[in-house]
Short mmCIF file of C-alpha atoms and ligand atoms in Angstrom, two decimals:
data_model
loop_
_atom_site.label_atom_id
_atom_site.label_comp_id
_atom_site.label_asym_id
_atom_site.label_seq_id
_atom_site.Cartn_x
_atom_site.Cartn_y
_atom_site.Cartn_z
CA MET A 1 102.77 78.65 120.47
CA SER A 2 101.26 79.47 124.00
CA PHE A 3 99.43 82.74 124.48
CA ASP A 4 99.26 85.17 127.66
CA ARG A 5 95.63 85.70 128.12
CA SER A 6 95.65 89.15 129.30
CA GLN A 7 97.50 90.09 125.77
CA ILE A 8 94.61 87.91 124.20
CA ASP A 9 91.97 90.39 125.55
CA LEU A 10 93.98 93.48 123.91
CA PHE A 11 91.75 93.52 120.73
CA PRO A 12 88.08 92.50 122.32
CA THR A 13 88.58 94.96 125.16
CA SER A 14 89.37 97.81 122.74
CA GLY A 15 86.05 97.09 120.53
CA ILE A 16 88.24 96.14 117.50
CA ALA A 17 86.66 92.38 116.68
CA ASN A 18 88.09 92.04 113.15
CA TRP A 19 89.79 93.30 110.00
CA LEU A 20 87.89 95.97 107.94
CA PRO A 21 87.59 94.59 104.09
CA ASN A 22 90.86 95.40 102.34
CA GLU A 23 92.41 96.72 105.70
CA THR A 24 96.24 97.21 106.40
CA ILE A 25 97.72 95.84 109.22
CA PHE A 26 99.04 99.62 110.07
CA SER A 27 95.28 100.67 109.43
CA MET A 28 94.12 98.16 112.20
CA CYS A 29 96.90 99.32 114.62
CA SER A 30 96.15 103.14 114.10
CA ARG A 31 92.06 102.00 114.82
CA TYR A 32 93.31 100.43 118.22
CA HIS A 33 95.85 103.29 119.15
CA LYS A 34 92.71 105.67 118.80
CA LEU A 35 90.37 103.33 120.64
CA SER A 36 92.72 102.58 123.29
CA GLY A 37 93.03 105.81 124.72
CA ASN A 38 96.93 105.86 124.68
CA LEU A 39 98.56 109.11 124.61
CA LEU A 40 101.75 107.86 122.86
CA ALA A 41 102.19 106.03 119.93
CA SER A 42 104.97 104.05 121.48
CA THR A 43 102.80 102.81 124.22
CA THR A 44 100.61 101.39 121.91
CA CYS A 45 103.56 99.81 119.75
CA LYS A 46 104.67 98.41 122.90
CA GLN A 47 101.62 96.75 123.47
CA LEU A 48 101.32 95.28 120.29
CA PHE A 49 104.66 94.56 119.01
CA GLY A 50 106.84 94.28 122.30
CA HIS A 51 108.98 97.39 121.08
CA ALA A 52 108.27 101.27 121.10
CA GLN A 53 108.85 101.94 117.46
CA LYS A 54 109.18 98.68 115.59
CA GLY A 55 106.04 97.49 114.00
CA THR A 56 104.85 101.14 113.20
CA ALA A 57 105.99 101.07 109.56
CA HIS A 58 103.03 101.67 107.29
CA ASP A 59 104.32 99.42 104.36
CA PHE A 60 106.68 96.75 105.73
CA PRO A 61 106.17 96.57 109.89
CA SER A 62 108.41 93.97 111.34
CA ARG A 63 107.95 91.80 114.56
CA ILE A 64 104.85 90.33 113.09
CA ASP A 65 105.47 86.96 115.34
CA MET A 66 104.98 89.15 118.01
CA PHE A 67 101.99 91.20 116.97
CA VAL A 68 100.20 87.50 116.67
CA GLN A 69 101.58 86.36 119.92
CA ASN A 70 99.99 89.44 121.76
CA THR A 71 96.67 89.44 119.94
CA GLY A 72 96.62 85.60 120.57
CA GLY A 73 96.60 84.76 116.54
CA LEU A 74 92.88 85.99 116.85
CA LEU A 75 93.91 88.25 113.72
CA GLY A 76 95.70 85.50 112.09
CA THR A 77 98.81 83.86 111.61
CA THR A 78 101.98 85.57 110.75
CA ASP A 79 101.73 84.46 107.20
CA ASP A 80 98.34 85.40 106.79
CA ILE A 81 99.05 88.86 107.98
CA ILE A 82 101.97 89.72 105.94
CA ARG A 83 100.52 88.21 102.57
CA GLU A 84 96.92 89.68 103.25
CA ARG A 85 97.68 92.82 105.20
CA THR A 86 101.09 94.37 104.09
CA LEU A 87 102.72 95.44 100.69
CA LEU A 88 105.03 92.63 100.65
CA PRO A 89 102.85 90.57 98.04
CA PHE A 90 103.33 93.04 95.64
CA TYR A 91 107.01 92.84 95.38
CA LEU A 92 107.02 88.99 95.28
CA PRO A 93 106.01 87.42 91.97
CA PHE A 94 109.12 88.79 89.82
CA ARG A 95 111.46 87.68 92.67
CA SER A 96 112.67 84.14 93.59
CA ALA A 97 111.28 81.65 96.08
CA VAL A 98 114.62 82.38 98.34
CA ASP A 99 114.13 86.06 98.32
CA GLU A 100 110.43 85.64 99.29
CA GLU A 101 111.45 83.49 102.21
CA ALA A 102 114.04 86.00 103.21
CA ALA A 103 111.77 88.87 103.39
CA PHE A 104 108.97 86.77 105.29
CA LEU A 105 111.58 86.09 108.16
CA ALA A 106 112.95 89.70 108.37
CA MET A 107 109.25 91.07 108.58
CA ALA A 108 108.26 88.18 111.29
CA GLY A 109 111.39 89.03 113.20
CA SER A 110 113.00 92.05 114.68
CA GLY A 111 113.54 93.93 111.94
CA ILE A 112 113.61 94.41 108.19
CA GLY A 113 117.24 95.26 107.77
CA SER A 114 118.18 95.26 104.19
CA MET A 115 115.15 93.64 102.58
CA LYS A 116 114.30 97.25 100.82
CA PHE A 117 117.52 97.05 99.25
CA GLN A 118 117.17 92.87 98.62
CA LEU A 119 113.97 93.20 96.88
CA GLY A 120 115.46 96.16 94.34
CA ILE A 121 112.90 98.93 96.13
CA LEU A 122 115.65 101.26 97.13
CA THR A 123 117.75 101.00 93.98
CA SER A 124 114.86 101.78 91.85
CA ARG A 125 113.85 105.46 90.58
CA PHE A 126 110.35 105.22 92.11
CA GLY A 127 110.78 105.87 95.48
CA ALA A 128 110.86 103.60 98.70
CA ASN A 129 108.91 105.66 100.76
CA HIS A 130 104.96 104.42 99.85
CA PRO A 131 103.21 107.58 100.84
CA LEU A 132 99.82 106.62 102.49
CA LYS A 133 97.01 107.16 99.97
CA ALA A 134 93.09 107.29 100.28
CA CYS A 135 90.14 108.04 98.39
CA ALA A 136 87.91 110.82 99.71
CA GLU A 137 84.72 108.47 98.40
CA CYS A 138 85.60 105.40 100.12
CA MET A 139 86.32 107.40 103.29
CA GLU A 140 83.12 108.63 103.56
CA GLU A 141 81.35 105.31 102.79
CA ASP A 142 83.43 103.39 105.51
CA GLN A 143 82.71 106.58 108.02
CA LYS A 144 78.92 105.43 106.98
CA ASN A 145 79.40 101.79 106.95
CA PHE A 146 81.89 101.27 109.79
CA GLY A 147 82.04 104.24 112.04
CA THR A 148 85.59 105.12 110.65
CA ALA A 149 87.94 105.52 107.44
CA TYR A 150 90.57 103.44 107.38
CA TRP A 151 93.81 102.60 104.99
CA HIS A 152 92.91 100.21 102.36
CA LEU A 153 95.77 97.83 100.93
CA SER A 154 95.00 98.20 97.33
CA HIS A 155 94.93 101.90 97.56
CA GLN A 156 98.52 101.63 98.90
CA LEU A 157 100.37 100.13 96.23
CA PRO A 158 103.17 101.46 93.84
CA GLY A 159 101.42 102.52 90.64
CA ILE A 160 98.03 102.90 92.00
CA TRP A 161 96.71 106.61 91.81
CA ILE A 162 92.86 105.85 90.94
CA CYS A 163 90.28 104.22 93.24
CA LEU A 164 88.92 101.31 91.05
CA ALA A 165 85.80 101.30 92.69
CA HIS A 166 84.88 105.30 92.42
CA GLU A 167 87.35 105.57 89.41
CA GLN A 168 88.54 108.90 91.43
CA PRO A 169 92.19 109.97 91.77
CA LEU A 170 93.43 109.06 95.32
CA MET A 171 94.62 111.78 97.81
CA MET A 172 97.92 111.21 99.83
CA ALA A 173 99.56 111.74 103.17
CA SER A 174 103.12 112.09 103.44
CA GLU A 175 103.61 112.18 107.24
CA LYS A 176 105.09 108.39 107.37
CA SER A 177 107.17 108.94 104.36
CA ASN A 178 108.85 112.13 104.90
CA GLY A 179 110.55 111.35 108.44
CA ILE A 180 108.29 113.44 110.36
CA GLY A 181 105.42 111.06 111.64
CA ARG A 182 107.43 108.17 111.16
CA PHE A 183 106.46 105.91 114.08
CA LEU A 184 103.18 107.77 114.73
CA TRP A 185 99.61 105.98 114.13
CA LEU A 186 97.37 107.44 111.51
CA LEU A 187 94.05 107.27 110.02
CA PRO A 188 92.79 109.26 106.81
CA ASN A 189 91.14 112.70 107.38
CA GLN A 190 91.08 115.56 104.92
CA GLN A 191 93.56 117.02 107.57
CA VAL A 192 96.62 114.90 106.73
CA LEU A 193 95.50 114.22 103.17
CA THR A 194 96.46 116.27 99.74
CA SER A 195 94.90 115.92 96.59
CA ILE A 196 97.37 115.09 93.79
CA ASP A 197 97.14 117.77 90.78
CA CYS A 198 94.80 116.05 88.54
CA ARG A 199 93.55 118.84 86.71
CA GLN A 200 95.27 117.98 84.05
CA PHE A 201 93.83 114.51 83.71
CA CYS A 202 92.38 114.46 80.43
CA SER A 203 89.91 111.44 79.63
CA ARG A 204 93.12 109.15 77.68
CA GLU A 205 95.39 110.18 81.01
CA LEU A 206 92.73 108.78 83.10
CA ALA A 207 92.16 106.04 81.34
CA ALA A 208 95.87 105.14 81.59
CA ALA A 209 95.89 105.83 85.02
CA ILE A 210 93.15 103.43 85.40
CA LYS A 211 94.82 100.61 83.36
CA ILE A 212 98.00 100.96 85.54
CA SER A 213 96.11 100.61 88.81
CA GLN A 214 94.15 97.33 87.48
CA THR A 215 97.64 96.02 86.58
CA ALA A 216 98.71 96.83 89.88
CA GLU A 217 95.97 95.29 91.70
CA ARG A 218 96.15 92.18 89.63
CA LEU A 219 99.69 91.36 90.61
CA LEU A 220 98.57 91.81 94.38
CA SER A 221 96.11 88.67 93.68
CA LEU A 222 98.30 86.36 92.15
CA GLN A 223 98.10 82.76 94.31
CA ARG A 224 100.65 82.57 97.33
CA GLY A 225 103.77 81.32 96.28
CA PHE A 226 103.74 82.28 92.78
CA HIS A 227 106.80 83.36 91.03
CA PHE A 228 107.09 84.22 87.38
CA ASP A 229 109.50 81.80 85.39
CA SER A 230 112.05 84.47 83.98
CA ARG A 231 112.71 82.61 81.19
CA ILE A 232 108.68 82.14 80.02
CA LEU A 233 108.50 85.84 80.77
CA VAL A 234 111.27 86.94 78.38
CA LYS A 235 109.41 84.98 75.70
CA THR A 236 106.30 86.25 76.31
CA TYR A 237 107.58 89.88 76.12
CA HIS A 238 109.26 88.79 72.78
CA SER A 239 106.58 87.40 71.20
CA ALA A 240 104.91 90.78 72.01
CA LEU A 241 107.24 92.53 70.41
CA SER A 242 107.74 90.30 67.41
CA LYS A 243 103.88 90.83 66.64
CA ARG A 244 104.50 94.57 66.77
CA GLY A 245 107.54 94.19 64.37
CA LEU A 246 109.98 95.43 67.00
CA LEU A 247 112.47 92.43 66.52
CA THR A 248 114.72 92.11 63.79
CA ASN A 249 114.73 89.33 60.93
CA SER A 250 117.02 87.54 63.41
CA GLY A 251 114.81 87.40 66.33
CA LYS A 252 117.06 90.20 68.27
CA LEU A 253 115.55 93.04 69.95
CA ASN A 254 115.37 96.42 67.79
CA ASN A 255 116.82 98.66 70.24
CA THR A 256 116.55 102.02 68.79
CA GLU A 257 112.69 101.51 67.63
CA ILE A 258 111.71 99.69 71.24
CA GLY A 259 113.56 102.72 72.97
CA ALA A 260 111.53 105.10 70.80
CA ALA A 261 108.38 103.35 70.94
CA TYR A 262 108.43 102.56 74.61
CA SER A 263 109.51 106.24 75.69
CA MET A 264 106.42 107.78 73.56
CA PHE A 265 104.47 105.29 75.40
CA ALA A 266 105.88 106.39 79.21
CA GLY A 267 106.12 110.10 78.49
CA GLU A 268 102.25 110.12 78.36
CA LEU A 269 102.31 108.77 82.05
CA SER A 270 104.30 111.58 83.42
CA HIS A 271 100.80 112.85 85.08
CA ILE A 272 100.81 109.97 87.62
CA PRO A 273 103.13 110.68 90.46
CA ASP A 274 105.13 107.35 90.51
CA PHE A 275 106.45 108.08 86.83
CA SER A 276 106.67 112.02 86.92
CA ASN A 277 110.55 111.36 87.78
CA VAL A 278 111.39 108.29 85.61
CA THR A 279 110.01 109.95 82.14
CA GLU A 280 112.31 113.11 82.98
CA ASN A 281 115.08 111.39 80.58
CA PRO A 282 113.38 109.32 77.91
CA ASN A 283 116.74 107.87 76.47
CA ALA A 284 117.51 106.77 79.90
CA PHE A 285 114.20 105.27 80.21
CA GLY A 286 114.22 103.44 77.23
CA GLY A 287 117.67 101.95 78.03
CA LEU A 288 116.24 100.37 81.35
CA VAL A 289 113.52 98.71 79.44
CA LEU A 290 115.89 97.01 77.04
CA ARG A 291 118.01 95.97 80.09
CA LEU A 292 114.47 94.48 81.51
CA LEU A 293 113.93 92.64 78.10
CA ARG A 294 117.15 90.68 78.31
CA ASN A 295 117.17 90.10 81.67
CA PRO A 296 113.63 90.24 83.83
CA ARG A 297 115.19 88.85 86.96
CA SER A 298 117.87 91.98 86.86
CA GLY A 299 116.81 93.41 90.21
CA THR A 300 114.04 95.49 88.81
CA HIS A 301 111.22 96.92 90.21
CA PRO A 302 107.22 95.64 89.62
CA LEU A 303 106.41 98.95 88.14
CA ARG A 304 108.66 98.45 85.55
CA HIS A 305 107.02 94.88 84.57
CA ILE A 306 103.78 96.95 84.82
CA LEU A 307 104.51 99.57 82.51
CA LEU A 308 106.03 97.03 80.36
CA ILE A 309 102.76 94.61 80.47
CA CYS A 310 100.49 97.81 79.84
CA TRP A 311 102.44 98.99 76.96
CA LEU A 312 102.69 95.42 74.94
CA PHE A 313 99.65 93.79 76.33
CA ASP A 314 97.42 96.51 77.23
CA THR A 315 95.62 94.60 79.64
CA TRP A 316 96.43 92.25 82.35
CA GLY A 317 94.34 89.56 80.88
CA SER A 318 95.82 89.64 77.60
CA PHE A 319 99.27 89.52 79.16
CA TRP A 320 98.46 86.72 81.58
CA ASP A 321 96.84 84.42 78.56
CA ALA A 322 100.25 85.27 76.67
CA TYR A 323 102.35 83.92 79.74
CA LEU A 324 100.52 80.64 80.18
CA GLN A 325 100.47 79.81 76.47
CA GLU A 326 104.31 80.34 76.49
CA ASN A 327 104.51 78.02 79.71
CA LEU A 328 102.34 75.42 77.78
CA ASN A 329 104.47 75.54 74.54
CA GLU A 330 107.89 75.18 76.75
CA LYS A 331 106.20 72.10 78.71
CA ILE A 332 105.45 70.51 75.16
CA ARG A 333 108.88 71.55 73.77
CA GLU A 334 110.40 69.80 76.89
CA ILE A 335 108.17 66.80 76.57
CA GLY A 336 109.31 66.56 72.76
CA LYS A 337 112.78 66.98 73.62
CA LYS A 338 112.72 64.23 76.10
CA GLU A 339 110.75 61.65 73.43
CA ASN A 340 113.37 62.40 71.21
CA SER A 341 116.38 61.65 73.43
CA ASP A 342 114.49 58.35 74.51
CA GLN A 343 114.19 57.32 71.22
CA GLU A 344 118.17 58.05 70.27
CA TYR A 345 118.80 56.04 73.42
CA ALA A 346 116.38 53.15 72.64
CA SER A 347 117.86 52.80 68.91
ZN1 ZN B 401 86.79 104.68 96.46
#
């Protein structure tokens, strides 16, 4: 790829040398907008993405190829930016490699089109707009250390409502997600942020919110290109259900007891904004988890897996060890089957 030298100078001359730790691309572009002195958001968007509006999305911006070209590749490749600076990697481990490739092409190119639908985000009950979130203590520290507050990627993940560094509830800004400021560049400040109602967070509820946040963050940190094997995933979930006595003697799902136990667990999470709607009808919620336990690829949102993991395994580490063990067991079974068929063939 060849680069136009005048475009390469965009960032160095603005005073922005590099990414801040765990920063999103929307945050970096918002910092650039502020320092550039551009009056209109569309001017900045055209300079960076070659389009007046596309590129301003705070969750899944498109035209990343154009951004890389306009910044001379100084801030990373298209692949690096999508993987390290956007929300997309959170949605990929429970999807297929084909879904991943299609999503990357959409974000690199001229528009995400039906990507949110394809990833099951639009059809989930968790909301598809991703409110911007920030931690007041992080903002203060960032202002001191870097001269500016900025949007941290880990805070933006669905399910994360606690800053794990400070164990404080996050604040949220709805400007980008309510349509009013859809095409604006924004940085976190107290005027745009509102506190979530955390007065009712007792220590048990805070601990639950921390656990969900930790699990969501671990999902994002899986290695590039990793996809769960749905057969192994089902076995992993079913082994945990069996240990809890939630399978019948013949190994089938005990629907009534699973629905009741899961609804009780989920009902205690209604203080977390992402789950306030989904816990309204515990019976329907129990039904959804049964569908997930039968077919983990049934177009479900990662938050459903995160809830299931927290319910059945308590921590990501326990779940991950169980998944790896099931994977190993499956490989040993396959080797055994192959040896048996080889022996049959030889005899
Ligand atoms: Zn913080």
